[in-house]
Amino acid sequence: KSCVMATVAINSLLNYKTEKYIDTKNKAVGVLHRLFQLSVIGYIIGWVFIVKQGYQEIDDAIQSSVITKVKGTAVTNTSESGLLVWGPEEYVIPPQGEDVLFVVTSFLETPNQKMGYCAEVRTFCFHFKSLTGCIRPQCGKCIRNNENSNGTCEIFGWCPTEKNIKPQ
């Protein structure tokens, strides 16, 4: 009885089954199949885990990401697209890649912005014909509240302009 059970166990171990579950009685094919399986397992255990210690592999490269805030505008005037004002949201590409952390620490809202002509809030025109203090693309006008004020430069861009007042 034990001899028969041993024969059945050996035969089932050395039999090779295909996807259609054809039970082949060819011992050479069964041995070849089991040797292939053992070689794959041996490679994983022997080479990857014992020799190369792949489970302990550490990436030595320093990975970091730098986020910068860009302020300012650029103007293009082409025959195809005409006069365009470019802000940082149009020419700054967000970081891409793995293990990147981006934390927004400040948010300034400028509601109802539209492209047009408006007064620059950060600079002043000291003379009506001199626009040397203007920092954005100007259209050549100095807007004054009254005769005694210095006025501000009129710009072509997103209006109203951004004010550096943090929300409460």
XYZ file of C-alpha atoms in Angstrom:
168
model
C 0.000 0.000 0.000
C 2.720 2.482 0.890
C 4.559 1.633 -2.324
C 1.444 2.455 -4.353
C 0.948 5.747 -2.500
C 4.585 6.683 -3.079
C 4.229 5.914 -6.799
C 1.050 8.024 -7.031
C 2.754 10.892 -5.179
C 5.821 10.750 -7.427
C 3.675 10.511 -10.560
C 1.531 13.486 -9.500
C 4.658 15.466 -8.690
C 6.264 14.699 -12.049
C 3.139 15.117 -14.184
C 2.779 18.279 -16.229
C -0.608 19.903 -16.813
C -1.335 22.392 -19.572
C -3.980 25.121 -19.631
C -6.456 22.629 -21.015
C -5.630 20.390 -18.078
C -4.281 17.568 -20.131
C -2.568 15.180 -17.777
C 0.625 14.134 -19.542
C 2.225 10.928 -18.398
C 5.610 11.886 -19.840
C 8.059 11.953 -16.948
C 10.680 13.904 -18.899
C 8.249 16.775 -19.476
C 7.191 16.671 -15.795
C 10.813 16.762 -14.612
C 11.581 19.639 -17.001
C 8.546 21.570 -15.721
C 9.496 21.108 -12.050
C 13.152 21.993 -12.758
C 12.016 25.226 -14.372
C 9.859 26.071 -11.356
C 12.698 25.260 -8.950
C 15.156 27.369 -10.956
C 12.827 30.392 -10.750
C 12.376 29.935 -6.997
C 16.116 29.315 -6.590
C 16.943 32.499 -8.505
C 14.612 34.584 -6.364
C 15.800 33.168 -3.050
C 19.476 32.656 -3.920
C 20.400 35.590 -6.108
C 17.903 38.327 -5.198
C 17.586 37.759 -1.458
C 20.863 36.100 -0.361
C 23.537 37.361 -2.793
C 22.257 40.848 -3.670
C 20.195 41.391 -0.504
C 17.532 43.097 -2.614
C 15.206 43.467 0.328
C 17.741 45.885 1.893
C 18.321 48.029 -1.181
C 18.478 51.751 -0.426
C 18.274 54.603 -2.902
C 21.270 56.835 -2.196
C 20.224 59.678 -4.490
C 18.966 62.812 -2.782
C 15.511 63.622 -4.021
C 14.114 67.078 -3.539
C 11.863 69.615 -5.133
C 12.035 73.389 -5.107
C 8.944 75.540 -5.460
C 9.402 79.188 -6.295
C 6.917 82.009 -6.547
C 7.367 84.104 -9.633
C 5.888 87.585 -9.825
C 5.654 89.852 -12.801
C 4.282 89.802 -16.287
C 5.545 89.508 -19.821
C 4.000 90.903 -22.995
C 3.994 89.336 -26.437
C 2.688 90.985 -29.567
C 2.578 88.718 -32.602
C 0.605 88.864 -35.804
C -1.037 85.507 -35.009
C -2.218 86.156 -31.450
C -1.989 89.923 -31.054
C -1.158 91.617 -27.769
C -1.029 89.126 -24.875
C 0.008 89.579 -21.269
C 1.522 86.512 -19.621
C 1.370 86.050 -15.861
C 3.225 83.484 -13.730
C 0.266 81.115 -13.921
C 0.885 80.827 -17.652
C 4.655 80.398 -17.728
C 5.480 78.511 -14.533
C 5.256 74.731 -14.821
C 4.335 72.898 -11.613
C 6.757 70.296 -10.242
C 6.413 66.812 -11.606
C 7.792 63.585 -10.236
C 7.660 61.217 -7.342
C 7.899 62.067 -3.661
C 7.177 65.758 -4.169
C 5.547 67.761 -1.403
C 3.933 71.098 -2.207
C 2.408 73.055 0.659
C 0.468 76.246 -0.011
C 1.282 78.595 2.851
C -0.351 81.729 1.540
C -3.264 82.558 -0.705
C -4.089 85.999 -2.070
C -7.427 86.360 -3.799
C -8.053 89.026 -6.398
C -11.691 88.537 -7.371
C -13.283 89.596 -10.671
C -10.039 90.052 -12.584
C -10.373 90.827 -16.273
C -7.871 91.667 -18.976
C -7.778 95.406 -19.550
C -6.303 98.775 -18.604
C -6.048 99.798 -14.949
C -3.859 101.626 -12.444
C -0.767 99.904 -11.093
C -1.056 99.928 -7.289
C 2.617 99.597 -6.299
C 4.314 102.374 -8.267
C 3.891 106.071 -8.782
C 4.367 108.384 -11.775
C 6.273 111.404 -10.529
C 5.699 113.425 -13.683
C 2.881 113.174 -16.139
C 5.183 112.483 -19.101
C 7.732 110.340 -17.235
C 6.854 106.715 -16.593
C 10.234 105.649 -15.206
C 8.688 104.274 -12.005
C 6.369 101.844 -13.781
C 7.314 98.187 -13.401
C 4.715 96.521 -15.646
C 4.009 97.001 -19.336
C 2.494 100.464 -19.393
C 0.256 102.051 -21.970
C 1.745 105.521 -21.530
C -0.718 107.209 -19.184
C -0.375 108.416 -15.633
C -3.633 108.265 -13.690
C -4.015 110.935 -10.995
C -6.703 111.255 -8.373
C -6.269 115.054 -8.263
C -3.733 117.710 -9.247
C -1.724 117.297 -6.009
C -1.244 113.509 -6.221
C 1.665 111.794 -7.922
C -0.668 109.303 -9.608
C -0.016 105.745 -10.687
C 1.034 104.164 -13.957
C -1.702 102.744 -16.147
C -0.929 99.204 -17.278
C -2.409 96.658 -19.633
C -2.923 93.429 -17.697
C -5.183 91.619 -15.241
C -7.326 94.223 -13.511
C -7.677 94.899 -10.652
C -4.030 94.166 -9.871
C -2.936 91.906 -7.014
C -2.737 93.570 -3.617
C -0.385 92.101 -1.034
C -2.962 92.127 1.748
C -3.310 88.778 3.451
C -6.853 87.704 4.318
C -7.837 87.625 7.986
